[in-house]
mmCIF file of C-alpha atoms and ligand atoms in Angstrom:
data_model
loop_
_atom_site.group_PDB
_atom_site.id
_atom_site.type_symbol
_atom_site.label_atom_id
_atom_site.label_comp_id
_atom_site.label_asym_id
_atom_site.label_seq_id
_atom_site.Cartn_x
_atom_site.Cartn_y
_atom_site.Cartn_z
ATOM 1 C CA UNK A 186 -6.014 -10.387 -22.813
ATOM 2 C CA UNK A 187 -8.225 -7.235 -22.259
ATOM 3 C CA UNK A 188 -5.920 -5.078 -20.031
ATOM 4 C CA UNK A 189 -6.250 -1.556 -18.561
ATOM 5 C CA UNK A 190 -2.967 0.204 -20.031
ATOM 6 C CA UNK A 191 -0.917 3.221 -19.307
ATOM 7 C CA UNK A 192 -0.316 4.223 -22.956
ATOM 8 C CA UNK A 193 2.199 7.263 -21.746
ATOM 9 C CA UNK A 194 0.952 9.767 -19.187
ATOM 10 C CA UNK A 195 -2.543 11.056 -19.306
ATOM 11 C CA UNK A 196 -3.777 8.378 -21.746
ATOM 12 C CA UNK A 197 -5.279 5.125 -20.266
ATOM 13 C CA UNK A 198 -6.791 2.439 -22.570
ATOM 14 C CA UNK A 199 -8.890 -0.798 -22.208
ATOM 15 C CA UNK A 200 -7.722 -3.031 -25.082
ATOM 16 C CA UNK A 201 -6.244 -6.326 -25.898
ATOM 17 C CA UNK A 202 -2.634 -6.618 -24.844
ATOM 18 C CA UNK A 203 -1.129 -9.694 -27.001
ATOM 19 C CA UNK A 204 2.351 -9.365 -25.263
ATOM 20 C CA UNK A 205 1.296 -10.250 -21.857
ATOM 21 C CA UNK A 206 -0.180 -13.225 -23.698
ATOM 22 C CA UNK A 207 3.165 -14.318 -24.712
ATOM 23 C CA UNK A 208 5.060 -13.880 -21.945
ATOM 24 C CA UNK A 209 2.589 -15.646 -19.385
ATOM 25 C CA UNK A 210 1.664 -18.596 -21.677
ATOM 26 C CA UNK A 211 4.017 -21.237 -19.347
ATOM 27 C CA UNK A 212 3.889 -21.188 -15.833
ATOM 28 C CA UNK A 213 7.329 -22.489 -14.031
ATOM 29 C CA UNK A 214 7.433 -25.903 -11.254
ATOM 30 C CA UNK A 215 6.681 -23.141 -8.667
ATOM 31 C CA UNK A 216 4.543 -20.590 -10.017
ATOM 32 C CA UNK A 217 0.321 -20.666 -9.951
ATOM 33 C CA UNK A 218 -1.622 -18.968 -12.760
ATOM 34 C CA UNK A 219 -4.467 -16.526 -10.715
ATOM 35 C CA UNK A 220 -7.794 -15.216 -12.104
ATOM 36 C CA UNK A 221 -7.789 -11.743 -10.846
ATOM 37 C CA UNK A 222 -10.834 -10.984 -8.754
ATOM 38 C CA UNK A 223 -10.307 -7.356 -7.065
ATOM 39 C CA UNK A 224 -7.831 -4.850 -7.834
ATOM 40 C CA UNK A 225 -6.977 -1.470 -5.916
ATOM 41 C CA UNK A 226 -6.153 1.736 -7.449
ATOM 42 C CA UNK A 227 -3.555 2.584 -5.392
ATOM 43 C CA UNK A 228 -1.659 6.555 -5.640
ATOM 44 C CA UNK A 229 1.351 5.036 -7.178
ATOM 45 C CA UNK A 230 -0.928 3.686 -10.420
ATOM 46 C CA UNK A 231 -2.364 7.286 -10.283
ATOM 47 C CA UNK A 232 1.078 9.092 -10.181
ATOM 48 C CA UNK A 233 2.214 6.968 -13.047
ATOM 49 C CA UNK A 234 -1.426 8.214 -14.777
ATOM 50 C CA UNK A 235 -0.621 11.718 -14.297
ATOM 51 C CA UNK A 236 2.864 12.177 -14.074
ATOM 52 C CA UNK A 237 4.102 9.101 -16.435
ATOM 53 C CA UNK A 238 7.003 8.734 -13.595
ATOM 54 C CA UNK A 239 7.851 8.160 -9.771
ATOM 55 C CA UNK A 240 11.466 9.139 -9.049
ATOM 56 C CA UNK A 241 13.525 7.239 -11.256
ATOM 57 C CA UNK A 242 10.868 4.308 -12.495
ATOM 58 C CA UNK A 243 10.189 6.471 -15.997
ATOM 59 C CA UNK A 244 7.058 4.681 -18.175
ATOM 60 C CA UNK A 245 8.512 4.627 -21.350
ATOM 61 C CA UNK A 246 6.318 1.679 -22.971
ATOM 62 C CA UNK A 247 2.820 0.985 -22.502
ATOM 63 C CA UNK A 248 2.135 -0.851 -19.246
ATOM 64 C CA UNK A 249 -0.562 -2.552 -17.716
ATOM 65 C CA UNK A 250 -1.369 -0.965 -13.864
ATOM 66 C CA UNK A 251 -2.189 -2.385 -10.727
ATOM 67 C CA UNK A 252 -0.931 -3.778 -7.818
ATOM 68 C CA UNK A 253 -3.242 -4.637 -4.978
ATOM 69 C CA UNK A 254 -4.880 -7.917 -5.633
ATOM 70 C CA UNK A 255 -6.639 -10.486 -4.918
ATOM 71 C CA UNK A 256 -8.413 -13.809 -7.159
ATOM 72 C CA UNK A 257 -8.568 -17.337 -7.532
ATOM 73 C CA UNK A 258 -6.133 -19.783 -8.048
ATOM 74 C CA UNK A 259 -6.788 -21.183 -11.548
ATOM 75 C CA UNK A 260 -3.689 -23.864 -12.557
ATOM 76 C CA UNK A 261 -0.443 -24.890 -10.192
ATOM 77 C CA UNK A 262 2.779 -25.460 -11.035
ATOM 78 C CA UNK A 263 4.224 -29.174 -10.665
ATOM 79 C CA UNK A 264 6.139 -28.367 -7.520
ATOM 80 C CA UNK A 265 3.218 -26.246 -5.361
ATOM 81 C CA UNK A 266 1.904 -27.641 -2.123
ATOM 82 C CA UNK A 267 0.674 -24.828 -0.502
ATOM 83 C CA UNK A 268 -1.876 -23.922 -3.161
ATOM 84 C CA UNK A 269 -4.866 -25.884 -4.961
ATOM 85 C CA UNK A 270 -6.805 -24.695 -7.628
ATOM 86 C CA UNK A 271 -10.132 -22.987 -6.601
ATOM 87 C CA UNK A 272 -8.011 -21.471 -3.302
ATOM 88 C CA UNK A 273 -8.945 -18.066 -2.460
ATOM 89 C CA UNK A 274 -5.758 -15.629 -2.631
ATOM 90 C CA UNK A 275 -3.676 -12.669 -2.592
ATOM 91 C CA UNK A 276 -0.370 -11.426 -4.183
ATOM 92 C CA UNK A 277 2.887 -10.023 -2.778
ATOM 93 C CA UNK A 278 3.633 -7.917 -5.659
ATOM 94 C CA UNK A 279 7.465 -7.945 -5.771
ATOM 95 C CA UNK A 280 8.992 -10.776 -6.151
ATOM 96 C CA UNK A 281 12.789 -10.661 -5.241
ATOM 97 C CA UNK A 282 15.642 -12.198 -7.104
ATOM 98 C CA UNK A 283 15.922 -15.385 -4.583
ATOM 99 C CA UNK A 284 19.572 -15.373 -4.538
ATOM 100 C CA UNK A 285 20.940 -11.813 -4.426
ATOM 101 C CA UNK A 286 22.392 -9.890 -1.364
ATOM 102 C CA UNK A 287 19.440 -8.061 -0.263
ATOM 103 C CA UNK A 288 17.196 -11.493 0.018
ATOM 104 C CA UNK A 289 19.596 -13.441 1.551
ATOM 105 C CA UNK A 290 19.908 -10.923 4.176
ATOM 106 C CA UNK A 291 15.931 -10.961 4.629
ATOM 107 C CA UNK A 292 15.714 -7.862 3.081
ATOM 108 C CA UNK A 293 14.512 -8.893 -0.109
ATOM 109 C CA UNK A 294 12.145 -5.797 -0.367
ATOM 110 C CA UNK A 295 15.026 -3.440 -1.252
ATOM 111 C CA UNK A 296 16.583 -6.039 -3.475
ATOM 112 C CA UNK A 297 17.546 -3.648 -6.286
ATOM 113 C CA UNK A 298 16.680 -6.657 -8.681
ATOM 114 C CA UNK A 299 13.296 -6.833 -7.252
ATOM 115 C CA UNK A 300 10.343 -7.286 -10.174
ATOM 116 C CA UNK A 301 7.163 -5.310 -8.591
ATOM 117 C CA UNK A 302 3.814 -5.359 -10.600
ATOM 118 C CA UNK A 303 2.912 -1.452 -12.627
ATOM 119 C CA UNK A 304 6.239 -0.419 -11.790
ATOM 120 C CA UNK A 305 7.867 0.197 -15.173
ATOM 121 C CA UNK A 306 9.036 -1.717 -16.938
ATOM 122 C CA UNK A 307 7.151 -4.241 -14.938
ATOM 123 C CA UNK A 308 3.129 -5.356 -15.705
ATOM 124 C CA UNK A 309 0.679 -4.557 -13.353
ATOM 125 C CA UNK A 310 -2.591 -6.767 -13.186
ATOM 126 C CA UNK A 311 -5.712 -4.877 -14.392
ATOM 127 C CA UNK A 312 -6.293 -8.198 -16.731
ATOM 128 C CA UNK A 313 -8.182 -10.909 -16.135
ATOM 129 C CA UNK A 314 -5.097 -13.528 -15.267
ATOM 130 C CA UNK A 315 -1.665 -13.355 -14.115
ATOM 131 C CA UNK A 316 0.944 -16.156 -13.135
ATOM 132 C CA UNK A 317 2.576 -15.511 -9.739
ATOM 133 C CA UNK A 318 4.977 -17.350 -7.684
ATOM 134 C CA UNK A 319 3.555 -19.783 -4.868
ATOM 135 C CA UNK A 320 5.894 -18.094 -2.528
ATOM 136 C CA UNK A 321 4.000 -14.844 -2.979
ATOM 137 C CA UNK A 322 0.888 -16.032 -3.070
ATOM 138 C CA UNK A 323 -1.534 -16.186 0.053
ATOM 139 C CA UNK A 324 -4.257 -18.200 0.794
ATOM 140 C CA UNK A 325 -7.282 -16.255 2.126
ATOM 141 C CA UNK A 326 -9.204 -17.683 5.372
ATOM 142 C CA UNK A 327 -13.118 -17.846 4.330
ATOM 143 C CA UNK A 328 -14.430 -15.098 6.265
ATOM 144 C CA UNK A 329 -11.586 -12.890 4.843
ATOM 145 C CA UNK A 330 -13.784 -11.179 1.375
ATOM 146 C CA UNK A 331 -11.908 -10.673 -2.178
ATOM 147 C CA UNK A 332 -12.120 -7.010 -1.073
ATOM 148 C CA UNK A 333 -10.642 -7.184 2.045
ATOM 149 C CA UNK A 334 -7.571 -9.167 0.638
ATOM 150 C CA UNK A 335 -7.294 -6.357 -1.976
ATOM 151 C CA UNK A 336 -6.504 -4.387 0.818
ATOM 152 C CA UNK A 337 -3.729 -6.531 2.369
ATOM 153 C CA UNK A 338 -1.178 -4.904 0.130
ATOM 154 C CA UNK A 339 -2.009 -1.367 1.563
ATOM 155 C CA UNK A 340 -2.304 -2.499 5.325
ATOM 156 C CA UNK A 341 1.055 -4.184 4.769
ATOM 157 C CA UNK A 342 2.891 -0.888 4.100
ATOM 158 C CA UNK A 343 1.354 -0.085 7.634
ATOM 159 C CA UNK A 344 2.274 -3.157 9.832
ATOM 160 C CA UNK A 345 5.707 -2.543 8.230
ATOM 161 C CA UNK A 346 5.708 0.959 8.940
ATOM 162 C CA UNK A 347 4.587 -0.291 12.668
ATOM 163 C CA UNK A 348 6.845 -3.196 13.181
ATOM 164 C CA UNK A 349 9.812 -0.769 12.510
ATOM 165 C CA UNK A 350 8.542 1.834 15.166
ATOM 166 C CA UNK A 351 9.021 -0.947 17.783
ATOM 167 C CA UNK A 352 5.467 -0.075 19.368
ATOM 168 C CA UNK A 353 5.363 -0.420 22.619
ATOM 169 C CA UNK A 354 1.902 -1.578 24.124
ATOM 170 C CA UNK A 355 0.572 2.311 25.732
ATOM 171 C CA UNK A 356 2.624 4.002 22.745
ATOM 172 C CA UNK A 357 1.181 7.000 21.722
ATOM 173 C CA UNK A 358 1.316 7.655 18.287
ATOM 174 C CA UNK A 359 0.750 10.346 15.492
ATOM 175 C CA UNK A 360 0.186 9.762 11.899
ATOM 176 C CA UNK A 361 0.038 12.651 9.771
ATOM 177 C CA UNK A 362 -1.859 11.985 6.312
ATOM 178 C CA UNK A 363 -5.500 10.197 6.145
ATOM 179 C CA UNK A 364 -4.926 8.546 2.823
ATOM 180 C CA UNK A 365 -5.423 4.773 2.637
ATOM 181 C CA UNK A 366 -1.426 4.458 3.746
ATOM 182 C CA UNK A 367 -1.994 7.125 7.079
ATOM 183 C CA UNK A 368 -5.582 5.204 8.035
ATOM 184 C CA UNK A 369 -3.652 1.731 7.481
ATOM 185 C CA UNK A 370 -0.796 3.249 8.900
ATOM 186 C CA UNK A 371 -3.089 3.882 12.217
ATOM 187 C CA UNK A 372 -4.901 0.333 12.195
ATOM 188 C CA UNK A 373 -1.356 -0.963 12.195
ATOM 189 C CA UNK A 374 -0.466 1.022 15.023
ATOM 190 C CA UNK A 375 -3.198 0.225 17.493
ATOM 191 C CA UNK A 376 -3.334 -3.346 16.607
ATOM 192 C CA UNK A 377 0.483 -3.257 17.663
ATOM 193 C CA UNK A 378 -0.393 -1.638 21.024
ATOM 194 C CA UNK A 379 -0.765 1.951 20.569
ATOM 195 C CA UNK A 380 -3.020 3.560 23.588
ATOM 196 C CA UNK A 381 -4.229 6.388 21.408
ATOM 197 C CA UNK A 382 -3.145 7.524 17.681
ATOM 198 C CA UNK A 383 -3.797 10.853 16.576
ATOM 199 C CA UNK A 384 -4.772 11.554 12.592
ATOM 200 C CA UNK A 385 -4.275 14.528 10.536
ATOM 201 C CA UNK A 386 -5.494 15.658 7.175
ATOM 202 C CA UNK A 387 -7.697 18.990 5.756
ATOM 203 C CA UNK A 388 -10.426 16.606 4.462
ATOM 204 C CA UNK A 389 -13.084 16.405 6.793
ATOM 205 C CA UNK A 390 -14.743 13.274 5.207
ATOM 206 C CA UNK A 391 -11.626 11.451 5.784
ATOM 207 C CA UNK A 392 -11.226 12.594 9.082
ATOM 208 C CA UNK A 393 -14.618 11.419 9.425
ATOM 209 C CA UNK A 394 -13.443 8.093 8.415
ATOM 210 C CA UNK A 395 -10.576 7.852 10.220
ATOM 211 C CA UNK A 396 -12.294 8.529 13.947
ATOM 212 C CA UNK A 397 -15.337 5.984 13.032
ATOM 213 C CA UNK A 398 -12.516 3.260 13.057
ATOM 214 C CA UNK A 399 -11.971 3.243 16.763
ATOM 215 C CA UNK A 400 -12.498 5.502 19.705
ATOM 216 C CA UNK A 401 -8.823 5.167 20.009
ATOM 217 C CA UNK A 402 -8.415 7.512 17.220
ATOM 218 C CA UNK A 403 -8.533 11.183 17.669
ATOM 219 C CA UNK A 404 -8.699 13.274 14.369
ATOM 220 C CA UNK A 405 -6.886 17.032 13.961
ATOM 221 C CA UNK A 406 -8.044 19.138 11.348
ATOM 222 C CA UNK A 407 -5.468 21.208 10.628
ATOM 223 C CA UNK A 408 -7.120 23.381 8.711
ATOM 224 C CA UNK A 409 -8.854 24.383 12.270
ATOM 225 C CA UNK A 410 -6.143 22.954 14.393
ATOM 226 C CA UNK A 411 -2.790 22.992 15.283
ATOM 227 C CA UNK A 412 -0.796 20.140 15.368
ATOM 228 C CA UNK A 413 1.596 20.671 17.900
ATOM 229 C CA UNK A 414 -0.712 22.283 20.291
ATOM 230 C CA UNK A 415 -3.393 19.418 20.344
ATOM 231 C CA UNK A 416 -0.416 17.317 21.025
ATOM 232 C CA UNK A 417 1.362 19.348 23.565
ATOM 233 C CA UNK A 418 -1.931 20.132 25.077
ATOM 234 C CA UNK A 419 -2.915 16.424 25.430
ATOM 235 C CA UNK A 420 0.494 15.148 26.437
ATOM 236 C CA UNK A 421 1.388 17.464 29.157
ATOM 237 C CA UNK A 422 3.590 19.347 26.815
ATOM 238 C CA UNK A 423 5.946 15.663 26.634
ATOM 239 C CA UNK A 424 4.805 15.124 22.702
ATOM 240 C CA UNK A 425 3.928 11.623 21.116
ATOM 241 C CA UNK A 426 6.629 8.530 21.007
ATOM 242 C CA UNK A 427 6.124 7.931 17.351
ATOM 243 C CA UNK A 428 5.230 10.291 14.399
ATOM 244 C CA UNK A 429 4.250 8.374 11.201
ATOM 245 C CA UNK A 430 4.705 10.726 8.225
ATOM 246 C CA UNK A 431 1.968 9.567 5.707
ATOM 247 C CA UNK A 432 1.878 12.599 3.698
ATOM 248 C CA UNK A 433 5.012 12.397 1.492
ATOM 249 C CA UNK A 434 4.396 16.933 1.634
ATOM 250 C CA UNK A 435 7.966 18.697 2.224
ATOM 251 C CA UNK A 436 6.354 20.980 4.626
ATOM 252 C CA UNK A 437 4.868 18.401 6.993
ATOM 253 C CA UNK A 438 8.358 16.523 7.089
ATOM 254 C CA UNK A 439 9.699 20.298 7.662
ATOM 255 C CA UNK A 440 8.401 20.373 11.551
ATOM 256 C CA UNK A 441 8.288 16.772 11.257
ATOM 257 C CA UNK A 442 10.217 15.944 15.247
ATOM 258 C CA UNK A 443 8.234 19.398 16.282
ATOM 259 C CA UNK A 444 5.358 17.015 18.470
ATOM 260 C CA UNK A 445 7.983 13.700 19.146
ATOM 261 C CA UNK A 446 8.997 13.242 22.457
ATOM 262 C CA UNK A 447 12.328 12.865 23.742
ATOM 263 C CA UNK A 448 13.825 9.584 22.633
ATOM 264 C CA UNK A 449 10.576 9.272 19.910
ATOM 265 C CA UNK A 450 10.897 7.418 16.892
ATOM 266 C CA UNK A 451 9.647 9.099 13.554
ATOM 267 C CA UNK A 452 8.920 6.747 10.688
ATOM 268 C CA UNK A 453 9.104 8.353 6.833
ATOM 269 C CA UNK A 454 6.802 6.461 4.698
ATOM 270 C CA UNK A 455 5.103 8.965 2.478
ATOM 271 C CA UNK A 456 7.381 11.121 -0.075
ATOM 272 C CA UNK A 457 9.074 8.827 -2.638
ATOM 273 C CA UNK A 458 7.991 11.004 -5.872
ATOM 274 C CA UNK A 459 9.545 14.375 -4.730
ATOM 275 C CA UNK A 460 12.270 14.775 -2.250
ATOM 276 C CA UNK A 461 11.905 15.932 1.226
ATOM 277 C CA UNK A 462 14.146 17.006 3.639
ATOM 278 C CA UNK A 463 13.606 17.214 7.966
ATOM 279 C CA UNK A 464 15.336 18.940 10.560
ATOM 280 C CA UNK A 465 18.242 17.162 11.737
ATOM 281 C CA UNK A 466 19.368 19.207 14.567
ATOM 282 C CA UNK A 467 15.782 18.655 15.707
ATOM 283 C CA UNK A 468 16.273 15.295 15.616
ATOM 284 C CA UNK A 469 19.171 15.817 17.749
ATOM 285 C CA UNK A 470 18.203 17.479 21.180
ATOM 286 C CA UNK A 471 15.617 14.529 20.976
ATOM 287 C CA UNK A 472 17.971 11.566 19.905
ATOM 288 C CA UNK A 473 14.789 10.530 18.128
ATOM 289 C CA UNK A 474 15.196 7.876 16.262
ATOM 290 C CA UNK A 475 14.475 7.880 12.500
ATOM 291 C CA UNK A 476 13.050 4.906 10.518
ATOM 292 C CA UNK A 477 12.848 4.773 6.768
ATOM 293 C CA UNK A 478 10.349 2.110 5.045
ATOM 294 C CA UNK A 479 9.936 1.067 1.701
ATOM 295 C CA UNK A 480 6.848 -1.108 0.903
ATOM 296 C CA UNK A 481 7.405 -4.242 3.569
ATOM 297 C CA UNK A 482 8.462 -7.715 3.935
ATOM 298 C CA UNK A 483 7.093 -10.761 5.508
ATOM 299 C CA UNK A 484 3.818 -9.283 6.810
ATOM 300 C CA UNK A 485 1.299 -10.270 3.841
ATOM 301 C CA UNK A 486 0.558 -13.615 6.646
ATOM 302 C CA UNK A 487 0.173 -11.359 9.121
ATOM 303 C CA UNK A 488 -2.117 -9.132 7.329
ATOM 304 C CA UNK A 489 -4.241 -12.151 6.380
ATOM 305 C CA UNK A 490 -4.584 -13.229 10.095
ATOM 306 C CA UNK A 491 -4.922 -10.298 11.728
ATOM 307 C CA UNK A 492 -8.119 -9.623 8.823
ATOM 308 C CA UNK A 493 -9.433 -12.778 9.869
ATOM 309 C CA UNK A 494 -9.328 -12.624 13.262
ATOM 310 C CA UNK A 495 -10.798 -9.096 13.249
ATOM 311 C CA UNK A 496 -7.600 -7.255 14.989
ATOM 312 C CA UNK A 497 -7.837 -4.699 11.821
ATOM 313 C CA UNK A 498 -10.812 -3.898 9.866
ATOM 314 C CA UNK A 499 -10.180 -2.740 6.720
ATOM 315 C CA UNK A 500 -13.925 -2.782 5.663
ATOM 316 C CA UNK A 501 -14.634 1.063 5.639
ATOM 317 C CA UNK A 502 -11.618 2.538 4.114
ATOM 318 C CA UNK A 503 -12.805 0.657 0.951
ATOM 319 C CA UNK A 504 -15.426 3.732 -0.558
ATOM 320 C CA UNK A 505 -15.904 3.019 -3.997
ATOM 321 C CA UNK A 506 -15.931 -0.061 -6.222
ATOM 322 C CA UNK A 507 -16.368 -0.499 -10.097
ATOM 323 C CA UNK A 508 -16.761 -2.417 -13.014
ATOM 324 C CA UNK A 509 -13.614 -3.467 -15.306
ATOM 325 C CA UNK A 510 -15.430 -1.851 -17.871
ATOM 326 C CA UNK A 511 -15.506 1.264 -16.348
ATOM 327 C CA UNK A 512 -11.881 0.945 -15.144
ATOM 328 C CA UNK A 513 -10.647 4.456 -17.236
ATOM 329 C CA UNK A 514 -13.357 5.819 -15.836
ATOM 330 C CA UNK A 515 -12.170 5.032 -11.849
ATOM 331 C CA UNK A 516 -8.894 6.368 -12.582
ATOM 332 C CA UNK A 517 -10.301 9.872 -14.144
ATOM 333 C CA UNK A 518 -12.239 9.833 -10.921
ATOM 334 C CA UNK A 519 -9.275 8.639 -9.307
ATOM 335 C CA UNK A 520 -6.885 11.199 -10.443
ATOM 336 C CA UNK A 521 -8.883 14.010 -9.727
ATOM 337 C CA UNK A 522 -8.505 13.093 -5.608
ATOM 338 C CA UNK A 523 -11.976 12.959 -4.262
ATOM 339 C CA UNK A 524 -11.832 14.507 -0.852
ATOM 340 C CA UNK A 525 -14.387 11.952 0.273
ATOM 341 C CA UNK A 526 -12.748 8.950 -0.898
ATOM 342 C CA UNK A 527 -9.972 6.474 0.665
ATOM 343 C CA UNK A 528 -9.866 3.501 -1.442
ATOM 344 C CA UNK A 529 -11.546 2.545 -4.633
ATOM 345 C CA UNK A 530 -11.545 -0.702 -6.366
ATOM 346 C CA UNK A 531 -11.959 -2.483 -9.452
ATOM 347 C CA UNK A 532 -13.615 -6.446 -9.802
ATOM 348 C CA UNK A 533 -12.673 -7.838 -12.954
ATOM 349 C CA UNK A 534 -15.827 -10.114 -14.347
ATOM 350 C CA UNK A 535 -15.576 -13.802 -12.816
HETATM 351 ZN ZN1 ZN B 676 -0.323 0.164 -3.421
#
C-alpha cells in the first residue's frame, strides 16, 4: 500500500509499505475497513517530521503519519450495525483498551494502553485504506463535506477543551494561540455560550482569519498590543473567566492567570513537546481553577452535529489542500510554518 512514511526525522517518503499490508489483511466482527478520503496535517505529524519525537513517544521505526480523517466505508465486520458500506465517515483516532481502568471510568482518552494513529509505534493513515473499529467510526450527515469531517478531529480537542471550562452562556473568554487548535479552541467556545472570545497570535493573516469567523471574536496582536491591557481595558479592569492556552510557549503560560478574573478557570491545552511551568501563587489570590486536557472523549458526535447544523464552521480554517502525490511536498511546506496558513490537507485519489 503506497504510504507517506516518516523514515526517521527529516526524511519523509512515498513508497509501498508491505507491513501495513499484513497486519490489516483481516478485519475483526466489529471493525470496518475505510478508504481514506481526506487527511489533515496536523503539528503533531510535523513535530514527529522535524523533531523525530514528542515527549516520550520516540520514532524509532519507520511510520506511516496522519491522524485527522475522513473516507468511505469500504467492507463491515459481521457484527456492525451502525455502518454500511458506501457510508460517509470519520475516525476517532485512539482507540482505548475496552476493559482497562481508565475506560471503564469514561476516561478512556488517558488510558495509558490507548493505540492512537502516527503516534509511534502506532500507524498513522496517509494510505489509501485502513481498518477501524465501528465504535470509532462516525457517520457523516450529507451536507457535512470529506473536508469538513477531516476537521472534526481538530475541533474535538476544542469542544473538549470547552466542555472542561464549564462555559457559562455570557462567559468571556481568551484563547491565546491562532493555530488550528486556538481558532477551534474559539469556535468551541462561542458555540458553548461565550459572549465574546478574544484571540492572540503575531501573525496577522491568522488574526485575519480568526476575526472573519464571527463578530464575536476580537483579535490582539501582540506584536502591537498588550494582552493584559486590551483585557483590563475592556473588562473594567475584572479580566476574562476563562483563558485557553493554545500556544504550548513557556512564556505565555508564564503570565498565564495575569488577565483571569477572580474565580476564572484557565485551561492548558497547548505544550505537550516541551515542559512549561505557570505561576501558582497567581493562581492562588484568584482560586482560579486550572484544567488540564489531553486530546478528548466522547465529542466526535457532537462535532459531527454541531458541523451539520452549522453551530461551528470549520470551512475557512481549512487554507490549503493537495494531492497524495505531492504529500512530501505539503509537509516541507508544512514544516516550514507558513504564517498565512491554518490547516492544510491531503485527498488521497478515490
Ligand atoms: Zn491532530
Amino acid at each position: 500500500m503506497k504510504s507517506l512514511v516518516l523514515e526517521k526525522k527529516d526524511e519523509l517518503s512515498l513508497r509501498d509499505f508491505p507491513a501495513i499490508d499484513r497486519v490489516e489483511e483481516t478485519l475483526t466482527s466489529r471493525d470496518v475497513r475505510i478508504k481514506l478520503h481526506t487527511v489533515g496535517i496536523c503539528g503533531s505529524d510535523v513535530h514527529y517530521y522535524t523533531h523525530g519525537r514528542i515527549g516520550p513517544f520516540v520514532v524509532n521505526e519507520p511510520m506511516i503519519l496522519g491522524h485527522e480523517a475522513s473516507g468511505t466505508v469500504l467492507e463491515v465486520g459481521s457484527d456492525v450495525t451502525t455502518l454500511k458500506v458506501g457510508d460517509r465517515v470519520c475516525m476517532e483516532p485512539g482507540v482505548p483498551d475496552p476493559n482497562s481502568r481508565a475506560t471503564r471510568l469514561g476516561m478512556y482518552n488517558v488510558d495509558p494502553a490507548v493505540q492512537f494513529w502516527a503516534t509511534p509505534p502506532v500507524h498513522g493513515i496517509l494510505r489509501p485504506t485502513c481498518v477501524h473499529p465501528e465504535a470509532f467510526t462516525f457517520k457523516l450527515p450529507d451536507n457535512v463535506s470529506f473536508a469538513e469531517a477531516a476537521m472534526v478531529e481538530p475541533l474535538a480537542v476544542g469542544v473538549h477543551a470547552a466542555t472542561k471550562a464549564r462555559v457559562k452562556p455570557g462567559d468571556i473568554a481568551l484563547v491565546l494561540g491562532a493555530g488550528p487548535i486556538g481558532l477551534v479552541t474559539a469556535l468551541s467556545a462561542l458555540a458553548a455560550g461565550c459572549a465574546r472570545v478574544y484571540v492572540t497570535d503575531l501573525a496577522e493573516k491568522k488574526l485575519e482569519i480568526a476575526s472573519s469567523l464571527s463578530q464575536a471574536i476580537t483579535p490582539i496582536d501582540i506584536t502591537k498590543e498588550d494582552i493584559v491591557d486590551v483585557i483590563k481595558r475592556d473588562t473594567d479592569g475584572w479580566g476574562v473567566n476563562i483563558v485557553f492556552e493554545a500556544t504550548g510557549s513557556p512564556r505565555a503560560a508564564a503570565g498565564i492567570f495575569e488577565p483571569l478574573c477572580p474565580g476564572g478557570c484557565v485551561v492548558m491545552i497547548g505544550g505537550q513537546p516541551d515542559p512549561i511551568s505557570y505561576d501558582a501563587g497567581a493562581a492562588m489570590v484568584r482560586e482560579a481553577r486550572v484544567e488540564n486536557i489531553f486530546r478528548y472523549a466522547h465529542v466526535f458526535p457532537r462535532c459531527v452535529d454541531m458541523l451539520s447544523s452549522g453551530a461551528i464552521d470549520v470551512k475557512p480554517l481549512i487554507t490549503k489542500t493537495f494531492d497524495f502525490e505531492d504529500s512530501v511536498h505539503a509537509f516541507e511546506i508544512a514544516a516550514s510554518a507558513p504564517p498565512a496558513d491554518v490547516k492544510m490537507q491531503i485527498e488521497l485519489p478515490q
